[in-house]
Amino acid sequence: MQAISITPRDEWKDYHVSTESAEMDIDMLHAYLSVESYWAKGIPKDILQRAIRHSLCFGVFHYNQQVGFARVISDQATFAYLADVFIIDSHRGKGLAKLMMGVIDAHPSLQGLRRWMLVTRDAHGLYKQFGWNAVPEEHHGRIMQRVNNYI
């Protein structure tokens, strides 16, 4: 993926992005993902904690309060899957998802990867700004999945 430059905005001055696992607010993340998200609705807290433990996580913070999140599942050599990307409603409209994507895009452990993937229902415009494209039609029959629902 081609890196793009993110110009700092005045409205970001009270925000920062962190990859420190200890800073992630598990209770807030679980509340959002298990109730508000369409992709992880009902996820048990212990499953989310395990997912976070085995991912490279990015938290967006307004001072010390977490207001956004994304995680990358990767071998940090050839492949990455971007998951669980969100900014809470009260902090949307400030470009914070773009800020977070810029930090993810520039992260040293994620440089030179051959392929990135994600699934989104409604954020195509955000990802296109960072060089993402829909899977070409000729690949649709080759991409497979196996889905297990939470018990």
JSON list of C-alpha atoms in Angstrom, two decimals, residues 15-120:
[
{"chain": "A", "resi": 15, "resn": "TYR", "atom": "CA", "xyz": [-5.81, 13.83, 20.48]},
{"chain": "A", "resi": 16, "resn": "HIS", "atom": "CA", "xyz": [-3.13, 11.20, 20.16]},
{"chain": "A", "resi": 17, "resn": "VAL", "atom": "CA", "xyz": [-2.86, 7.69, 18.73]},
{"chain": "A", "resi": 18, "resn": "SER", "atom": "CA", "xyz": [-1.22, 4.98, 20.82]},
{"chain": "A", "resi": 19, "resn": "THR", "atom": "CA", "xyz": [-0.23, 1.37, 20.22]},
{"chain": "A", "resi": 20, "resn": "GLU", "atom": "CA", "xyz": [0.34, 0.70, 23.94]},
{"chain": "A", "resi": 21, "resn": "SER", "atom": "CA", "xyz": [-1.80, -2.30, 24.91]},
{"chain": "A", "resi": 22, "resn": "ALA", "atom": "CA", "xyz": [-1.98, -1.13, 28.52]},
{"chain": "A", "resi": 23, "resn": "GLU", "atom": "CA", "xyz": [-3.71, 2.09, 27.42]},
{"chain": "A", "resi": 24, "resn": "MET", "atom": "CA", "xyz": [-6.58, 0.33, 25.64]},
{"chain": "A", "resi": 25, "resn": "ASP", "atom": "CA", "xyz": [-9.87, 0.70, 27.52]},
{"chain": "A", "resi": 26, "resn": "ILE", "atom": "CA", "xyz": [-11.19, -2.86, 27.29]},
{"chain": "A", "resi": 27, "resn": "ASP", "atom": "CA", "xyz": [-14.54, -1.98, 28.90]},
{"chain": "A", "resi": 28, "resn": "MET", "atom": "CA", "xyz": [-15.19, 0.82, 26.38]},
{"chain": "A", "resi": 29, "resn": "LEU", "atom": "CA", "xyz": [-14.02, -1.30, 23.45]},
{"chain": "A", "resi": 30, "resn": "HIS", "atom": "CA", "xyz": [-16.22, -4.21, 24.50]},
{"chain": "A", "resi": 31, "resn": "ALA", "atom": "CA", "xyz": [-19.23, -1.95, 25.07]},
{"chain": "A", "resi": 32, "resn": "TYR", "atom": "CA", "xyz": [-18.86, -0.43, 21.60]},
{"chain": "A", "resi": 33, "resn": "LEU", "atom": "CA", "xyz": [-17.99, -3.54, 19.63]},
{"chain": "A", "resi": 34, "resn": "SER", "atom": "CA", "xyz": [-20.47, -5.90, 21.29]},
{"chain": "A", "resi": 35, "resn": "VAL", "atom": "CA", "xyz": [-23.42, -3.48, 21.18]},
{"chain": "A", "resi": 36, "resn": "GLU", "atom": "CA", "xyz": [-22.84, -0.69, 18.64]},
{"chain": "A", "resi": 37, "resn": "SER", "atom": "CA", "xyz": [-20.90, -2.35, 15.82]},
{"chain": "A", "resi": 38, "resn": "TYR", "atom": "CA", "xyz": [-22.54, -4.38, 13.07]},
{"chain": "A", "resi": 39, "resn": "TRP", "atom": "CA", "xyz": [-19.47, -6.60, 12.60]},
{"chain": "A", "resi": 40, "resn": "ALA", "atom": "CA", "xyz": [-18.77, -7.80, 16.16]},
{"chain": "A", "resi": 41, "resn": "LYS", "atom": "CA", "xyz": [-22.18, -7.57, 17.82]},
{"chain": "A", "resi": 42, "resn": "GLY", "atom": "CA", "xyz": [-22.31, -9.91, 20.79]},
{"chain": "A", "resi": 43, "resn": "ILE", "atom": "CA", "xyz": [-18.58, -10.58, 20.96]},
{"chain": "A", "resi": 44, "resn": "PRO", "atom": "CA", "xyz": [-17.73, -11.98, 24.40]},
{"chain": "A", "resi": 45, "resn": "LYS", "atom": "CA", "xyz": [-15.31, -9.85, 26.40]},
{"chain": "A", "resi": 46, "resn": "ASP", "atom": "CA", "xyz": [-12.78, -12.68, 26.81]},
{"chain": "A", "resi": 47, "resn": "ILE", "atom": "CA", "xyz": [-12.69, -13.23, 23.04]},
{"chain": "A", "resi": 48, "resn": "LEU", "atom": "CA", "xyz": [-12.11, -9.51, 22.46]},
{"chain": "A", "resi": 49, "resn": "GLN", "atom": "CA", "xyz": [-9.32, -9.49, 25.05]},
{"chain": "A", "resi": 50, "resn": "ARG", "atom": "CA", "xyz": [-7.63, -12.41, 23.28]},
{"chain": "A", "resi": 51, "resn": "ALA", "atom": "CA", "xyz": [-8.03, -10.70, 19.88]},
{"chain": "A", "resi": 52, "resn": "ILE", "atom": "CA", "xyz": [-6.45, -7.52, 21.25]},
{"chain": "A", "resi": 53, "resn": "ARG", "atom": "CA", "xyz": [-3.62, -9.46, 22.88]},
{"chain": "A", "resi": 54, "resn": "HIS", "atom": "CA", "xyz": [-2.69, -11.03, 19.51]},
{"chain": "A", "resi": 55, "resn": "SER", "atom": "CA", "xyz": [-3.07, -7.92, 17.34]},
{"chain": "A", "resi": 56, "resn": "LEU", "atom": "CA", "xyz": [-1.26, -4.67, 16.79]},
{"chain": "A", "resi": 57, "resn": "CYS", "atom": "CA", "xyz": [-3.79, -2.21, 18.24]},
{"chain": "A", "resi": 58, "resn": "PHE", "atom": "CA", "xyz": [-4.20, 1.50, 17.62]},
{"chain": "A", "resi": 59, "resn": "GLY", "atom": "CA", "xyz": [-6.20, 3.59, 20.06]},
{"chain": "A", "resi": 60, "resn": "VAL", "atom": "CA", "xyz": [-7.29, 7.19, 19.49]},
{"chain": "A", "resi": 61, "resn": "PHE", "atom": "CA", "xyz": [-7.37, 9.18, 22.71]},
{"chain": "A", "resi": 62, "resn": "HIS", "atom": "CA", "xyz": [-8.83, 12.56, 23.60]},
{"chain": "A", "resi": 63, "resn": "TYR", "atom": "CA", "xyz": [-6.50, 13.40, 26.45]},
{"chain": "A", "resi": 64, "resn": "ASN", "atom": "CA", "xyz": [-6.73, 10.12, 28.41]},
{"chain": "A", "resi": 65, "resn": "GLN", "atom": "CA", "xyz": [-10.17, 8.98, 27.20]},
{"chain": "A", "resi": 66, "resn": "GLN", "atom": "CA", "xyz": [-10.23, 6.42, 24.41]},
{"chain": "A", "resi": 67, "resn": "VAL", "atom": "CA", "xyz": [-12.49, 7.52, 21.54]},
{"chain": "A", "resi": 68, "resn": "GLY", "atom": "CA", "xyz": [-11.37, 5.29, 18.68]},
{"chain": "A", "resi": 69, "resn": "PHE", "atom": "CA", "xyz": [-9.78, 1.99, 17.84]},
{"chain": "A", "resi": 70, "resn": "ALA", "atom": "CA", "xyz": [-8.43, -0.24, 15.11]},
{"chain": "A", "resi": 71, "resn": "ARG", "atom": "CA", "xyz": [-6.44, -3.43, 15.14]},
{"chain": "A", "resi": 72, "resn": "VAL", "atom": "CA", "xyz": [-4.18, -5.06, 12.61]},
{"chain": "A", "resi": 73, "resn": "ILE", "atom": "CA", "xyz": [-3.73, -8.82, 12.43]},
{"chain": "A", "resi": 74, "resn": "SER", "atom": "CA", "xyz": [-0.46, -9.44, 10.60]},
{"chain": "A", "resi": 75, "resn": "ASP", "atom": "CA", "xyz": [2.64, -11.55, 10.17]},
{"chain": "A", "resi": 76, "resn": "GLN", "atom": "CA", "xyz": [4.40, -8.16, 9.78]},
{"chain": "A", "resi": 77, "resn": "ALA", "atom": "CA", "xyz": [6.16, -9.43, 6.66]},
{"chain": "A", "resi": 78, "resn": "THR", "atom": "CA", "xyz": [3.66, -10.15, 3.88]},
{"chain": "A", "resi": 79, "resn": "PHE", "atom": "CA", "xyz": [0.02, -9.78, 4.97]},
{"chain": "A", "resi": 80, "resn": "ALA", "atom": "CA", "xyz": [-2.26, -7.72, 7.21]},
{"chain": "A", "resi": 81, "resn": "TYR", "atom": "CA", "xyz": [-5.98, -7.67, 7.96]},
{"chain": "A", "resi": 82, "resn": "LEU", "atom": "CA", "xyz": [-7.46, -4.42, 9.27]},
{"chain": "A", "resi": 83, "resn": "ALA", "atom": "CA", "xyz": [-10.31, -4.92, 11.73]},
{"chain": "A", "resi": 84, "resn": "ASP", "atom": "CA", "xyz": [-12.56, -3.26, 14.30]},
{"chain": "A", "resi": 85, "resn": "VAL", "atom": "CA", "xyz": [-12.04, 0.30, 13.05]},
{"chain": "A", "resi": 86, "resn": "PHE", "atom": "CA", "xyz": [-14.25, 2.89, 14.74]},
{"chain": "A", "resi": 87, "resn": "ILE", "atom": "CA", "xyz": [-14.48, 6.37, 16.24]},
{"chain": "A", "resi": 88, "resn": "ILE", "atom": "CA", "xyz": [-17.23, 6.88, 18.84]},
{"chain": "A", "resi": 89, "resn": "ASP", "atom": "CA", "xyz": [-20.14, 9.05, 17.69]},
{"chain": "A", "resi": 90, "resn": "SER", "atom": "CA", "xyz": [-19.34, 12.08, 19.86]},
{"chain": "A", "resi": 91, "resn": "HIS", "atom": "CA", "xyz": [-15.89, 12.45, 18.24]},
{"chain": "A", "resi": 92, "resn": "ARG", "atom": "CA", "xyz": [-16.81, 11.79, 14.61]},
{"chain": "A", "resi": 93, "resn": "GLY", "atom": "CA", "xyz": [-16.54, 14.44, 11.93]},
{"chain": "A", "resi": 94, "resn": "LYS", "atom": "CA", "xyz": [-13.06, 15.61, 12.98]},
{"chain": "A", "resi": 95, "resn": "GLY", "atom": "CA", "xyz": [-11.05, 13.41, 10.64]},
{"chain": "A", "resi": 96, "resn": "LEU", "atom": "CA", "xyz": [-9.89, 11.15, 13.47]},
{"chain": "A", "resi": 97, "resn": "ALA", "atom": "CA", "xyz": [-10.32, 7.98, 11.40]},
{"chain": "A", "resi": 98, "resn": "LYS", "atom": "CA", "xyz": [-8.06, 9.57, 8.81]},
{"chain": "A", "resi": 99, "resn": "LEU", "atom": "CA", "xyz": [-5.54, 10.45, 11.55]},
{"chain": "A", "resi": 100, "resn": "MET", "atom": "CA", "xyz": [-5.61, 6.85, 12.80]},
{"chain": "A", "resi": 101, "resn": "MET", "atom": "CA", "xyz": [-5.29, 5.40, 9.29]},
{"chain": "A", "resi": 102, "resn": "GLY", "atom": "CA", "xyz": [-2.28, 7.65, 8.67]},
{"chain": "A", "resi": 103, "resn": "VAL", "atom": "CA", "xyz": [-0.60, 6.30, 11.81]},
{"chain": "A", "resi": 104, "resn": "ILE", "atom": "CA", "xyz": [-1.42, 2.71, 10.82]},
{"chain": "A", "resi": 105, "resn": "ASP", "atom": "CA", "xyz": [-0.14, 3.31, 7.28]},
{"chain": "A", "resi": 106, "resn": "ALA", "atom": "CA", "xyz": [3.15, 4.71, 8.60]},
{"chain": "A", "resi": 107, "resn": "HIS", "atom": "CA", "xyz": [3.76, 2.12, 11.35]},
{"chain": "A", "resi": 108, "resn": "PRO", "atom": "CA", "xyz": [7.29, 0.67, 10.94]},
{"chain": "A", "resi": 109, "resn": "SER", "atom": "CA", "xyz": [6.18, -2.96, 11.51]},
{"chain": "A", "resi": 110, "resn": "LEU", "atom": "CA", "xyz": [3.66, -2.73, 8.67]},
{"chain": "A", "resi": 111, "resn": "GLN", "atom": "CA", "xyz": [5.89, -1.48, 5.86]},
{"chain": "A", "resi": 112, "resn": "GLY", "atom": "CA", "xyz": [6.45, -3.47, 2.68]},
{"chain": "A", "resi": 113, "resn": "LEU", "atom": "CA", "xyz": [3.53, -5.84, 3.14]},
{"chain": "A", "resi": 114, "resn": "ARG", "atom": "CA", "xyz": [2.37, -7.53, -0.07]},
{"chain": "A", "resi": 115, "resn": "ARG", "atom": "CA", "xyz": [-1.34, -7.51, 0.73]},
{"chain": "A", "resi": 116, "resn": "TRP", "atom": "CA", "xyz": [-3.76, -5.81, 3.09]},
{"chain": "A", "resi": 117, "resn": "MET", "atom": "CA", "xyz": [-7.41, -6.80, 3.44]},
{"chain": "A", "resi": 118, "resn": "LEU", "atom": "CA", "xyz": [-10.48, -5.56, 5.24]},
{"chain": "A", "resi": 119, "resn": "VAL", "atom": "CA", "xyz": [-14.25, -5.86, 5.09]},
{"chain": "A", "resi": 120, "resn": "THR", "atom": "CA", "xyz": [-16.43, -2.76, 5.32]}
]
